[in-house]
Amino acid sequence: MELKNHFANELHQHLREHMTKKDIEQLIEIPKKPELGDLAFPCFTLAKILKKPPAKIAEEITFQISNNYFSKVVAVGPYINVFAKRKPFTSKVIHEILNKNLSYGDDKIGHNKTIIVEFSSPNIAKPFSMGHLRSTVIGNALGKLAQKLGYKTVKINHLGDWGTQFGKLITAYLLWGNEEEVKENPIEELFKLYTKFHHESETYPCLNEEGRKWFKKLEDGDIKALGLWKWFKNESLKKFKKIYSLLGIQFDSWAGESFYTDKMEDVIQELKDKGLLQTSDHAEVVFLEDYNLPPCLVKKSDGATLYATRDLATAIYRKNTYNFTKALYIVGHEQSVHFQQIKAVLNEMGHEWAQEIHHIPFGLYLQEGKKMSTRKGRVILLEDVIEEVIQLAEENISEKNPELQNKTEVAKMVGVGAVIFHDLKNFRMNNIEFSLKDMLTFEGDTGPYVQYTHARACSILRKAPIHDTNKFTLENLNIDDYSWEIVKQLYVFPEKIKQAFDRFDPSIIAKYLLTLAQHFNKFYGQVKILEKNEGLVFRLALVKAVTIVLKEGLNLLGIQAPEEM
Ligand code: ARG
C-alpha cells in the first residue's frame, strides 16, 4: 500500500538506527475508528529499544514527520497517527480504476507460470455431495484469483471413476440391478445398489471377493466390465454437468482416476528401481516412518492398484505435462494424511517439486449442527438444492421488484450467488451451517446483499445526467468522510487479491466486498449523490468505481453481478 509506504519511509528516516523499514511497515496499523487517522504507528517496540515511555516517543517523532503526503500528524497516547491528504490520493485511485476498469487489480506476478487447480472431483455413480460443492466453489475462486494475478491455470476435475468400488457396483448391478430403473434415475439407483451391496456384504462376505474380481476384470480391460462402467460414468457425467452449468463452472480437463490406469506401471517400476517398494502382508508398500506417516499402499496382494497409486501417477503426469509452478488440490481435510503420504513418496523418489503440491482442505457443511450427509440412504441432491434456492430468489425478486424484465435470469444469478457467497464468506477451514434463509436475505452478510449494492450503484448511474465520469476534478471540493472511507477501501482491492491467493483464502475477498458494500450504503444513505452541484461528477465517478470493484470482486468468487434486481 502506497500510503503505508510513504509513512514507513518518513518514520524510517528518523528511526534508521533502530529499525528496518520492513519492521516499521509490519507495525503500521489502520486505526479502528477512522476519525483517529488513516494509519497509525504504535511505539511500544521502540519504547523497549530506546528505554523511554512510548507516549513520549510518539510525541517526539510526530513533530518530525513532513507534510508531503499527510494533512495532519498527531500523537495519540503511544501511537503516531497520520491523516492522508485526501485529494491527490483520491484522484489517483479513482482515475486508475476508471482507466483500468475490470482489469483493476490485475497483476503480472504469475506471468509465464502455470498453476494446476484440481477441484470438485466427485465420485461417479454417487450423488454430488456437499463436500464436493465446497471444493467446487473454493477451487473455482482460487483459479480466478490465480488468473487475475497473471498465472496460467489448468482447472482439472479429477473424477473419482476408478477403484474397487466399481467392482462392487458392477457386482451389485448384475445381481439386483434393473436397466430401466437405472436409466430413469441413474445416480439414485446406482447409489441404492451400492448401499445394498454394503449392507448385504455384512451377511455375505463372499460378495466382497466377487467385487474384487470384477474390479480386477475392469483393470484387465474386460469388455462387459468396461461397458457397464462406461455407462455408469456417462450417466453420472450428465448429472454433474447440469450442476456445473447451473453454477457457471468450467474445467480444462476431466482426466479423473481412470485416466491413469495405464500410467501406474511406470510409477511402480520407478519405485522398485529406487528401492522404495517393500512387501508387507503380500502387498507392496512404501514405508514412511521418517515422516511419521503410515505406510503408503501402492499395490494390493491381488495386483490391483489403489487410490494412492493413481495419485502418484497423476502428480508425475501433471508435472511432465504442464510443468506447474504450484499444484493445488482442493479436497476435504479428511484426506490430509493421504496427501502427506503422496508428497512424502514423491519426495523419496527425488521429485523436489513435491513441495509445490498444496493440499487445500476445508471444513464441513452442517445442518442443525450435524454433518450434512448424502450417505445413510438420505440422499440430498445438490441439483435440487440449487433449483430450490433459485426458486426462492425469484420469489424474493418478484416481491421487491415486480417490474423487472429478465426475472428468471436474474433469479439464477442471485440464487447461485447466494449459495457461493454463503460458502466463501467463511474461512475455508470453518464448518458452515447450511441455511437457505440466511444465504438469501438482501440485508446481512450475503451474496444478494453485495449484488444488490452493485445494482443500486448501477441504477444511480443510469439516472445520472452525465455519463462521462472520467474527467472529474477535485478542485474546490472537500472529500467527505463517507467518500473517503470508500476510496480507502477501493485502494486496497489489489492487495486483498494477492493476500487471498497467497493464503488460498477466498473469504478475504468476500469479507472485503461486504465492507466495501457497507461503506457504500452509508454513503448512499448520507450523501445526496445526484444533487446538481460542483461535486456531482466526482460522486458519479466514485459510484462508477464502486460498481467496477464490486463486479470484479464478485467475479473473482464466481458470482455474477446483475445491473438490476
Ligand atoms: N474423488 C475424491 C473424493 O470424492 C476426491 C479426489 C481428490 N483428488 C485427488 N487427486 N485425490 O473423495
GROMACS .gro file of C-alpha atoms in nm, residues 69-522:
model
  454
   69TYR     CA    1   0.162   1.326   0.199
   70PHE     CA    2  -0.018   1.387   0.523
   71SER     CA    3  -0.254   1.666   0.613
   72LYS     CA    4  -0.222   1.601   0.984
   73VAL     CA    5   0.011   1.408   1.213
   74VAL     CA    6  -0.084   1.357   1.577
   75ALA     CA    7   0.037   1.168   1.878
   76VAL     CA    8  -0.248   0.973   2.036
   77GLY     CA    9  -0.108   0.821   2.352
   78PRO     CA   10   0.155   0.567   2.246
   79TYR     CA   11   0.058   0.597   1.877
   80ILE     CA   12   0.160   0.826   1.595
   81ASN     CA   13  -0.146   0.877   1.379
   82VAL     CA   14  -0.149   1.029   1.033
   83PHE     CA   15  -0.424   1.162   0.811
   84ALA     CA   16  -0.362   1.136   0.439
   85LYS     CA   17  -0.402   1.429   0.206
   86ARG     CA   18  -0.730   1.319   0.061
   87LYS     CA   19  -0.733   1.491  -0.275
   88PRO     CA   20  -0.423   1.361  -0.452
   89PHE     CA   21  -0.483   1.015  -0.316
   90THR     CA   22  -0.848   1.004  -0.416
   91SER     CA   23  -0.783   1.140  -0.760
   92LYS     CA   24  -0.517   0.881  -0.825
   93VAL     CA   25  -0.722   0.585  -0.702
   94ILE     CA   26  -1.041   0.677  -0.887
   95HIS     CA   27  -0.864   0.759  -1.212
   96GLU     CA   28  -0.679   0.432  -1.200
   97ILE     CA   29  -0.997   0.233  -1.152
   98LEU     CA   30  -1.187   0.417  -1.424
   99ASN     CA   31  -0.900   0.369  -1.667
  100LYS     CA   32  -0.838   0.006  -1.597
  101ASN     CA   33  -1.200  -0.089  -1.548
  102LEU     CA   34  -1.237  -0.461  -1.468
  103SER     CA   35  -0.863  -0.516  -1.503
  104TYR     CA   36  -0.804  -0.301  -1.193
  105GLY     CA   37  -0.604  -0.526  -0.962
  106ASP     CA   38  -0.458  -0.738  -1.243
  107ASP     CA   39  -0.101  -0.837  -1.178
  108LYS     CA   40   0.193  -0.994  -1.354
  109ILE     CA   41   0.340  -1.199  -1.068
  110GLY     CA   42   0.216  -1.514  -1.238
  111HIS     CA   43   0.348  -1.432  -1.583
  112ASN     CA   44   0.471  -1.746  -1.762
  113LYS     CA   45   0.384  -1.967  -1.469
  114THR     CA   46   0.125  -2.241  -1.459
  115ILE     CA   47  -0.091  -2.333  -1.165
  116ILE     CA   48  -0.290  -2.653  -1.151
  117VAL     CA   49  -0.618  -2.617  -0.970
  118GLU     CA   50  -0.774  -2.953  -0.908
  119PHE     CA   51  -1.121  -2.917  -0.765
  120SER     CA   52  -1.471  -3.061  -0.738
  121SER     CA   53  -1.367  -3.418  -0.831
  122PRO     CA   54  -1.690  -3.600  -0.739
  123ASN     CA   55  -1.721  -3.977  -0.747
  124ILE     CA   56  -1.926  -4.121  -1.028
  125ALA     CA   57  -2.236  -4.327  -0.952
  126LYS     CA   58  -2.281  -4.134  -0.630
  127PRO     CA   59  -2.472  -3.817  -0.551
  128PHE     CA   60  -2.271  -3.498  -0.578
  129SER     CA   61  -2.204  -3.431  -0.212
  130MET     CA   62  -2.199  -3.109  -0.014
  131GLY     CA   63  -1.826  -3.160   0.032
  132HIS     CA   64  -1.785  -3.159  -0.343
  133LEU     CA   65  -1.985  -2.838  -0.357
  134ARG     CA   66  -1.735  -2.678  -0.120
  135SER     CA   67  -1.443  -2.800  -0.324
  136THR     CA   68  -1.613  -2.670  -0.638
  137VAL     CA   69  -1.671  -2.314  -0.525
  138ILE     CA   70  -1.341  -2.276  -0.338
  139GLY     CA   71  -1.143  -2.419  -0.628
  140ASN     CA   72  -1.320  -2.207  -0.884
  141ALA     CA   73  -1.245  -1.891  -0.686
  142LEU     CA   74  -0.879  -1.983  -0.637
  143GLY     CA   75  -0.849  -2.042  -1.010
  144LYS     CA   76  -0.991  -1.699  -1.083
  145LEU     CA   77  -0.763  -1.534  -0.829
  146ALA     CA   78  -0.463  -1.706  -0.988
  147GLN     CA   79  -0.567  -1.583  -1.333
  148LYS     CA   80  -0.612  -1.231  -1.202
  149LEU     CA   81  -0.251  -1.245  -1.085
  150GLY     CA   82  -0.135  -1.346  -1.432
  151TYR     CA   83  -0.091  -1.719  -1.383
  152LYS     CA   84  -0.197  -1.959  -1.650
  153THR     CA   85  -0.432  -2.205  -1.486
  154VAL     CA   86  -0.529  -2.561  -1.566
  155LYS     CA   87  -0.856  -2.645  -1.396
  156ILE     CA   88  -0.889  -3.016  -1.351
  157ASN     CA   89  -1.184  -3.225  -1.241
  158HIS     CA   90  -1.018  -3.537  -1.104
  159LEU     CA   91  -1.326  -3.757  -1.125
  160GLY     CA   92  -1.344  -4.048  -0.885
  161ASP     CA   93  -1.412  -4.301  -1.159
  162TRP     CA   94  -1.181  -4.591  -1.074
  163GLY     CA   95  -1.126  -4.827  -0.785
  164THR     CA   96  -1.258  -5.140  -0.614
  165GLN     CA   97  -1.591  -4.972  -0.551
  166PHE     CA   98  -1.672  -5.009  -0.920
  167GLY     CA   99  -1.614  -5.382  -0.899
  168LYS     CA  100  -1.863  -5.383  -0.615
  169LEU     CA  101  -2.109  -5.171  -0.807
  170ILE     CA  102  -2.089  -5.398  -1.111
  171THR     CA  103  -2.147  -5.699  -0.887
  172ALA     CA  104  -2.448  -5.530  -0.729
  173TYR     CA  105  -2.590  -5.430  -1.066
  174LEU     CA  106  -2.554  -5.780  -1.207
  175LEU     CA  107  -2.723  -5.927  -0.902
  176TRP     CA  108  -3.005  -5.682  -0.836
  177GLY     CA  109  -2.999  -5.409  -1.098
  178ASN     CA  110  -3.268  -5.313  -1.344
  179GLU     CA  111  -3.167  -5.136  -1.663
  180GLU     CA  112  -3.487  -4.935  -1.695
  181GLU     CA  113  -3.469  -4.806  -1.340
  182VAL     CA  114  -3.108  -4.706  -1.373
  183LYS     CA  115  -3.183  -4.523  -1.698
  184GLU     CA  116  -3.468  -4.340  -1.531
  185ASN     CA  117  -3.274  -4.222  -1.222
  186PRO     CA  118  -2.911  -4.319  -1.268
  187ILE     CA  119  -2.744  -4.169  -0.964
  188GLU     CA  120  -3.014  -4.259  -0.715
  189GLU     CA  121  -3.046  -4.616  -0.843
  190LEU     CA  122  -2.673  -4.683  -0.864
  191PHE     CA  123  -2.627  -4.540  -0.522
  192LYS     CA  124  -2.901  -4.763  -0.388
  193LEU     CA  125  -2.732  -5.065  -0.543
  194TYR     CA  126  -2.403  -4.967  -0.390
  195THR     CA  127  -2.560  -4.918  -0.047
  196LYS     CA  128  -2.734  -5.252  -0.079
  197PHE     CA  129  -2.404  -5.416  -0.162
  198HIS     CA  130  -2.252  -5.286   0.159
  199HIS     CA  131  -2.545  -5.398   0.360
  200GLU     CA  132  -2.556  -5.747   0.210
  201SER     CA  133  -2.182  -5.797   0.227
  202GLU     CA  134  -2.203  -5.781   0.603
  203THR     CA  135  -2.403  -6.104   0.593
  204TYR     CA  136  -2.234  -6.248   0.284
  205PRO     CA  137  -1.866  -6.151   0.294
  206CYS     CA  138  -1.805  -6.353  -0.023
  207LEU     CA  139  -1.965  -6.063  -0.209
  208ASN     CA  140  -1.651  -5.863  -0.142
  209GLU     CA  141  -1.448  -6.129  -0.314
  210GLU     CA  142  -1.681  -6.104  -0.614
  211GLY     CA  143  -1.644  -5.726  -0.613
  212ARG     CA  144  -1.266  -5.750  -0.612
  213LYS     CA  145  -1.283  -5.991  -0.904
  214TRP     CA  146  -1.492  -5.752  -1.108
  215PHE     CA  147  -1.255  -5.466  -1.040
  216LYS     CA  148  -0.966  -5.686  -1.149
  217LYS     CA  149  -1.159  -5.760  -1.469
  218LEU     CA  150  -1.213  -5.389  -1.516
  219GLU     CA  151  -0.842  -5.323  -1.476
  220ASP     CA  152  -0.769  -5.601  -1.723
  221GLY     CA  153  -0.999  -5.445  -1.981
  222ASP     CA  154  -1.282  -5.698  -1.972
  223ILE     CA  155  -1.547  -5.587  -2.224
  224LYS     CA  156  -1.850  -5.650  -2.010
  225ALA     CA  157  -1.700  -5.477  -1.707
  226LEU     CA  158  -1.583  -5.181  -1.915
  227GLY     CA  159  -1.921  -5.149  -2.087
  228LEU     CA  160  -2.108  -5.119  -1.760
  229TRP     CA  161  -1.850  -4.886  -1.613
  230LYS     CA  162  -1.869  -4.654  -1.916
  231TRP     CA  163  -2.244  -4.644  -1.893
  232PHE     CA  164  -2.237  -4.556  -1.523
  233LYS     CA  165  -1.982  -4.288  -1.592
  234ASN     CA  166  -2.174  -4.128  -1.877
  235GLU     CA  167  -2.495  -4.112  -1.680
  236SER     CA  168  -2.313  -3.957  -1.385
  237LEU     CA  169  -2.140  -3.702  -1.604
  238LYS     CA  170  -2.470  -3.588  -1.749
  239LYS     CA  171  -2.591  -3.509  -1.398
  240PHE     CA  172  -2.268  -3.346  -1.284
  241LYS     CA  173  -2.256  -3.128  -1.592
  242LYS     CA  174  -2.600  -2.998  -1.514
  243ILE     CA  175  -2.476  -2.883  -1.174
  244TYR     CA  176  -2.168  -2.717  -1.322
  245SER     CA  177  -2.376  -2.540  -1.578
  246LEU     CA  178  -2.607  -2.407  -1.306
  247LEU     CA  179  -2.304  -2.285  -1.112
  248GLY     CA  180  -2.137  -2.146  -1.424
  249ILE     CA  181  -1.823  -2.353  -1.380
  250GLN     CA  182  -1.592  -2.491  -1.649
  251PHE     CA  183  -1.295  -2.726  -1.646
  252ASP     CA  184  -0.998  -2.755  -1.877
  253SER     CA  185  -0.955  -3.124  -1.810
  254TRP     CA  186  -1.174  -3.409  -1.693
  255ALA     CA  187  -0.891  -3.655  -1.654
  256GLY     CA  188  -1.002  -3.849  -1.348
  257GLU     CA  189  -0.862  -4.154  -1.176
  258SER     CA  190  -0.934  -4.388  -1.468
  259PHE     CA  191  -0.716  -4.175  -1.695
  260TYR     CA  192  -0.415  -4.304  -1.506
  261THR     CA  193  -0.481  -4.678  -1.540
  262ASP     CA  194  -0.204  -4.717  -1.798
  263LYS     CA  195   0.032  -4.477  -1.623
  264MET     CA  196   0.071  -4.658  -1.294
  265GLU     CA  197   0.301  -4.938  -1.402
  266ASP     CA  198   0.578  -4.686  -1.473
  267VAL     CA  199   0.544  -4.538  -1.127
  268ILE     CA  200   0.557  -4.879  -0.965
  269GLN     CA  201   0.865  -4.961  -1.169
  270GLU     CA  202   1.031  -4.633  -1.069
  271LEU     CA  203   0.957  -4.707  -0.703
  272LYS     CA  204   1.111  -5.052  -0.744
  273ASP     CA  205   1.418  -4.917  -0.924
  274LYS     CA  206   1.474  -4.667  -0.649
  275GLY     CA  207   1.446  -4.939  -0.389
  276LEU     CA  208   1.149  -4.780  -0.220
  277LEU     CA  209   0.895  -5.059  -0.258
  278GLN     CA  210   0.867  -5.326   0.008
  279THR     CA  211   0.642  -5.624   0.057
  280SER     CA  212   0.426  -5.624   0.363
  281ASP     CA  213   0.136  -5.865   0.414
  282HIS     CA  214   0.164  -5.965   0.047
  283ALA     CA  215   0.107  -5.605  -0.058
  284GLU     CA  216   0.358  -5.357  -0.197
  285VAL     CA  217   0.411  -5.052   0.022
  286VAL     CA  218   0.643  -4.757   0.072
  287PHE     CA  219   0.739  -4.714   0.436
  288LEU     CA  220   0.726  -4.357   0.559
  289GLU     CA  221   0.845  -4.383   0.920
  290ASP     CA  222   1.086  -4.096   0.868
  291TYR     CA  223   0.787  -3.875   0.800
  292ASN     CA  224   0.587  -4.010   1.091
  293LEU     CA  225   0.330  -4.134   0.845
  294PRO     CA  226   0.165  -4.472   0.794
  295PRO     CA  227   0.300  -4.677   0.502
  296CYS     CA  228   0.167  -4.584   0.159
  297LEU     CA  229  -0.007  -4.882   0.000
  298VAL     CA  230   0.073  -4.898  -0.372
  299LYS     CA  231  -0.034  -5.243  -0.486
  300LYS     CA  232  -0.265  -5.496  -0.326
  301SER     CA  233  -0.185  -5.864  -0.295
  302ASP     CA  234  -0.404  -5.944  -0.599
  303GLY     CA  235  -0.215  -5.688  -0.805
  304ALA     CA  236  -0.491  -5.425  -0.801
  305THR     CA  237  -0.383  -5.065  -0.767
  306LEU     CA  238  -0.506  -4.812  -0.516
  307TYR     CA  239  -0.615  -4.452  -0.480
  308ALA     CA  240  -0.263  -4.357  -0.376
  309THR     CA  241  -0.107  -4.531  -0.677
  310ARG     CA  242  -0.328  -4.325  -0.903
  311ASP     CA  243  -0.240  -4.005  -0.721
  312LEU     CA  244   0.131  -4.072  -0.761
  313ALA     CA  245   0.085  -4.128  -1.134
  314THR     CA  246  -0.136  -3.819  -1.150
  315ALA     CA  247   0.117  -3.589  -0.989
  316ILE     CA  248   0.400  -3.709  -1.212
  317TYR     CA  249   0.186  -3.685  -1.525
  318ARG     CA  250   0.082  -3.331  -1.437
  319LYS     CA  251   0.436  -3.221  -1.371
  320ASN     CA  252   0.552  -3.363  -1.703
  321THR     CA  253   0.256  -3.231  -1.899
  322TYR     CA  254   0.207  -2.886  -1.753
  323ASN     CA  255   0.532  -2.815  -1.572
  324PHE     CA  256   0.338  -2.644  -1.297
  325THR     CA  257   0.478  -2.392  -1.050
  326LYS     CA  258   0.218  -2.496  -0.798
  327ALA     CA  259  -0.049  -2.762  -0.792
  328LEU     CA  260  -0.349  -2.701  -0.569
  329TYR     CA  261  -0.570  -2.989  -0.458
  330ILE     CA  262  -0.895  -2.868  -0.308
  331VAL     CA  263  -1.006  -3.172  -0.112
  332GLY     CA  264  -1.170  -3.219   0.230
  333HIS     CA  265  -0.946  -3.231   0.536
  334GLU     CA  266  -1.019  -3.600   0.597
  335GLN     CA  267  -0.772  -3.671   0.318
  336SER     CA  268  -0.482  -3.478   0.475
  337VAL     CA  269  -0.281  -3.786   0.563
  338HIS     CA  270  -0.328  -3.924   0.213
  339PHE     CA  271  -0.179  -3.610   0.058
  340GLN     CA  272   0.104  -3.601   0.308
  341GLN     CA  273   0.183  -3.957   0.204
  342ILE     CA  274   0.175  -3.871  -0.166
  343LYS     CA  275   0.411  -3.578  -0.112
  344ALA     CA  276   0.641  -3.789   0.104
  345VAL     CA  277   0.663  -4.069  -0.152
  346LEU     CA  278   0.730  -3.822  -0.435
  347ASN     CA  279   0.997  -3.664  -0.223
  348GLU     CA  280   1.155  -4.003  -0.155
  349MET     CA  281   1.157  -4.058  -0.531
  350GLY     CA  282   1.365  -3.743  -0.559
  351HIS     CA  283   1.095  -3.520  -0.703
  352GLU     CA  284   1.171  -3.192  -0.535
  353TRP     CA  285   0.867  -3.030  -0.688
  354ALA     CA  286   0.659  -3.234  -0.443
  355GLN     CA  287   0.677  -2.933  -0.213
  356GLU     CA  288   0.481  -2.734  -0.467
  357ILE     CA  289   0.184  -2.962  -0.419
  358HIS     CA  290  -0.062  -2.796  -0.185
  359HIS     CA  291  -0.348  -2.982  -0.033
  360ILE     CA  292  -0.613  -2.720   0.042
  361PRO     CA  293  -0.853  -2.866   0.295
  362PHE     CA  294  -1.186  -2.728   0.413
  363GLY     CA  295  -1.449  -2.786   0.681
  364LEU     CA  296  -1.796  -2.938   0.661
  365TYR     CA  297  -2.144  -2.821   0.588
  366LEU     CA  298  -2.366  -2.870   0.888
  367GLN     CA  299  -2.740  -2.881   0.924
  368GLU     CA  300  -2.858  -2.801   1.274
  369GLY     CA  301  -2.507  -2.866   1.393
  370LYS     CA  302  -2.477  -3.210   1.234
  371LYS     CA  303  -2.286  -3.317   0.928
  372MET     CA  304  -2.497  -3.287   0.616
  373SER     CA  305  -2.458  -3.626   0.469
  374THR     CA  306  -2.553  -3.786   0.143
  375ARG     CA  307  -2.498  -4.126   0.292
  376LYS     CA  308  -2.725  -4.346   0.504
  377GLY     CA  309  -3.000  -4.355   0.247
  378ARG     CA  310  -3.096  -3.990   0.300
  379VAL     CA  311  -2.997  -3.854  -0.037
  380ILE     CA  312  -2.988  -3.478  -0.074
  381LEU     CA  313  -2.943  -3.398  -0.439
  382LEU     CA  314  -2.744  -3.084  -0.484
  383GLU     CA  315  -2.919  -3.009  -0.808
  384ASP     CA  316  -3.248  -2.992  -0.616
  385VAL     CA  317  -3.095  -2.766  -0.353
  386ILE     CA  318  -2.973  -2.520  -0.614
  387GLU     CA  319  -3.303  -2.525  -0.801
  388GLU     CA  320  -3.479  -2.450  -0.474
  389VAL     CA  321  -3.252  -2.156  -0.396
  390ILE     CA  322  -3.314  -2.012  -0.742
  391GLN     CA  323  -3.686  -2.055  -0.692
  392LEU     CA  324  -3.672  -1.871  -0.358
  393ALA     CA  325  -3.461  -1.597  -0.512
  394GLU     CA  326  -3.722  -1.550  -0.781
  395GLU     CA  327  -3.993  -1.513  -0.519
  396ASN     CA  328  -3.783  -1.252  -0.335
  397ILE     CA  329  -3.721  -1.059  -0.651
  398SER     CA  330  -4.084  -1.068  -0.764
  399GLU     CA  331  -4.178  -0.917  -0.432
  400LYS     CA  332  -3.910  -0.647  -0.431
  401ASN     CA  333  -3.908  -0.556  -0.797
  402PRO     CA  334  -4.218  -0.687  -0.975
  403GLU     CA  335  -4.142  -0.479  -1.286
  404LEU     CA  336  -3.803  -0.639  -1.351
  405GLN     CA  337  -3.767  -0.760  -1.711
  406ASN     CA  338  -3.544  -1.068  -1.708
  407LYS     CA  339  -3.654  -1.203  -1.370
  408THR     CA  340  -3.568  -1.567  -1.431
  409GLU     CA  341  -3.218  -1.489  -1.545
  410VAL     CA  342  -3.155  -1.255  -1.251
  411ALA     CA  343  -3.302  -1.508  -1.008
  412LYS     CA  344  -3.049  -1.759  -1.131
  413MET     CA  345  -2.761  -1.518  -1.075
  414VAL     CA  346  -2.890  -1.428  -0.730
  415GLY     CA  347  -2.969  -1.783  -0.620
  416VAL     CA  348  -2.637  -1.921  -0.735
  417GLY     CA  349  -2.456  -1.616  -0.599
  418ALA     CA  350  -2.623  -1.675  -0.265
  419VAL     CA  351  -2.502  -2.035  -0.245
  420ILE     CA  352  -2.147  -1.948  -0.346
  421PHE     CA  353  -2.112  -1.645  -0.119
  422HIS     CA  354  -2.260  -1.832   0.176
  423ASP     CA  355  -1.970  -2.072   0.141
  424LEU     CA  356  -1.689  -1.835   0.054
  425LYS     CA  357  -1.752  -1.572   0.320
  426ASN     CA  358  -1.623  -1.824   0.578
  427PHE     CA  359  -1.261  -1.907   0.627
  428ARG     CA  360  -1.248  -2.239   0.444
  429MET     CA  361  -1.146  -2.450   0.744
  430ASN     CA  362  -1.458  -2.347   0.938
  431ASN     CA  363  -1.770  -2.557   0.932
  432ILE     CA  364  -2.073  -2.388   0.779
  433GLU     CA  365  -2.433  -2.412   0.886
  434PHE     CA  366  -2.624  -2.456   0.562
  435SER     CA  367  -2.924  -2.227   0.577
  436LEU     CA  368  -3.127  -2.130   0.273
  437LYS     CA  369  -3.292  -1.847   0.461
  438ASP     CA  370  -2.966  -1.690   0.580
  439MET     CA  371  -2.799  -1.706   0.245
  440LEU     CA  372  -3.081  -1.530   0.065
  441THR     CA  373  -3.152  -1.221   0.274
  442PHE     CA  374  -3.083  -0.895   0.098
  443GLU     CA  375  -2.956  -0.738   0.418
  444GLY     CA  376  -2.672  -0.902   0.606
  445ASP     CA  377  -2.357  -1.089   0.514
  446THR     CA  378  -2.488  -1.235   0.192
  447GLY     CA  379  -2.417  -1.255  -0.176
  448PRO     CA  380  -2.752  -1.096  -0.262
  449TYR     CA  381  -2.660  -0.801  -0.036
  450VAL     CA  382  -2.342  -0.736  -0.232
  451GLN     CA  383  -2.520  -0.791  -0.563
  452TYR     CA  384  -2.798  -0.560  -0.453
  453THR     CA  385  -2.549  -0.291  -0.359
  454HIS     CA  386  -2.393  -0.322  -0.702
  455ALA     CA  387  -2.733  -0.298  -0.871
  456ARG     CA  388  -2.820   0.004  -0.661
  457ALA     CA  389  -2.500   0.178  -0.768
  458CYS     CA  390  -2.573   0.091  -1.132
  459SER     CA  391  -2.919   0.238  -1.100
  460ILE     CA  392  -2.776   0.569  -0.975
  461LEU     CA  393  -2.552   0.582  -1.280
  462ARG     CA  394  -2.849   0.517  -1.508
  463LYS     CA  395  -3.035   0.808  -1.354
  464ALA     CA  396  -2.736   1.041  -1.373
  465PRO     CA  397  -2.748   1.344  -1.604
  466ILE     CA  398  -2.385   1.285  -1.705
  467HIS     CA  399  -2.229   0.961  -1.819
  468ASP     CA  400  -1.872   1.058  -1.889
  469THR     CA  401  -1.725   1.046  -1.543
  470ASN     CA  402  -1.361   1.027  -1.644
  471LYS     CA  403  -1.295   1.399  -1.630
  472PHE     CA  404  -1.380   1.490  -1.276
  473THR     CA  405  -1.189   1.745  -1.075
  474LEU     CA  406  -1.140   1.773  -0.703
  475GLU     CA  407  -1.053   2.141  -0.701
  476ASN     CA  408  -1.267   2.335  -0.456
  477LEU     CA  409  -1.404   2.010  -0.326
  478ASN     CA  410  -1.397   1.867   0.021
  479ILE     CA  411  -1.382   1.494   0.027
  480ASP     CA  412  -1.638   1.399   0.287
  481ASP     CA  413  -1.576   1.118   0.536
  482TYR     CA  414  -1.819   0.880   0.365
  483SER     CA  415  -1.648   0.910   0.028
  484TRP     CA  416  -1.309   0.888   0.191
  485GLU     CA  417  -1.386   0.554   0.356
  486ILE     CA  418  -1.490   0.419   0.017
  487VAL     CA  419  -1.175   0.548  -0.151
  488LYS     CA  420  -0.955   0.378   0.106
  489GLN     CA  421  -1.139   0.050   0.053
  490LEU     CA  422  -1.117   0.072  -0.325
  491TYR     CA  423  -0.749   0.133  -0.288
  492VAL     CA  424  -0.675  -0.192  -0.104
  493PHE     CA  425  -0.852  -0.421  -0.354
  494PRO     CA  426  -0.531  -0.526  -0.539
  495GLU     CA  427  -0.362  -0.602  -0.208
  496LYS     CA  428  -0.659  -0.813  -0.096
  497ILE     CA  429  -0.643  -1.019  -0.415
  498LYS     CA  430  -0.280  -1.107  -0.351
  499GLN     CA  431  -0.348  -1.191   0.011
  500ALA     CA  432  -0.645  -1.411  -0.079
  501PHE     CA  433  -0.438  -1.606  -0.325
  502ASP     CA  434  -0.126  -1.633  -0.107
  503ARG     CA  435  -0.333  -1.774   0.175
  504PHE     CA  436  -0.559  -1.975  -0.055
  505ASP     CA  437  -0.845  -1.800   0.119
  506PRO     CA  438  -1.125  -1.650  -0.094
  507SER     CA  439  -1.304  -1.536   0.223
  508ILE     CA  440  -1.067  -1.238   0.225
  509ILE     CA  441  -1.237  -1.116  -0.093
  510ALA     CA  442  -1.588  -1.197   0.033
  511LYS     CA  443  -1.532  -1.005   0.356
  512TYR     CA  444  -1.372  -0.722   0.167
  513LEU     CA  445  -1.679  -0.691  -0.057
  514LEU     CA  446  -1.907  -0.681   0.244
  515THR     CA  447  -1.704  -0.397   0.394
  516LEU     CA  448  -1.699  -0.204   0.069
  517ALA     CA  449  -2.075  -0.254   0.026
  518GLN     CA  450  -2.137  -0.132   0.382
  519HIS     CA  451  -1.933   0.184   0.325
  520PHE     CA  452  -2.110   0.246   0.001
  521ASN     CA  453  -2.453   0.205   0.159
  522LYS     CA  454  -2.361   0.451   0.434
   0.00000   0.00000   0.00000
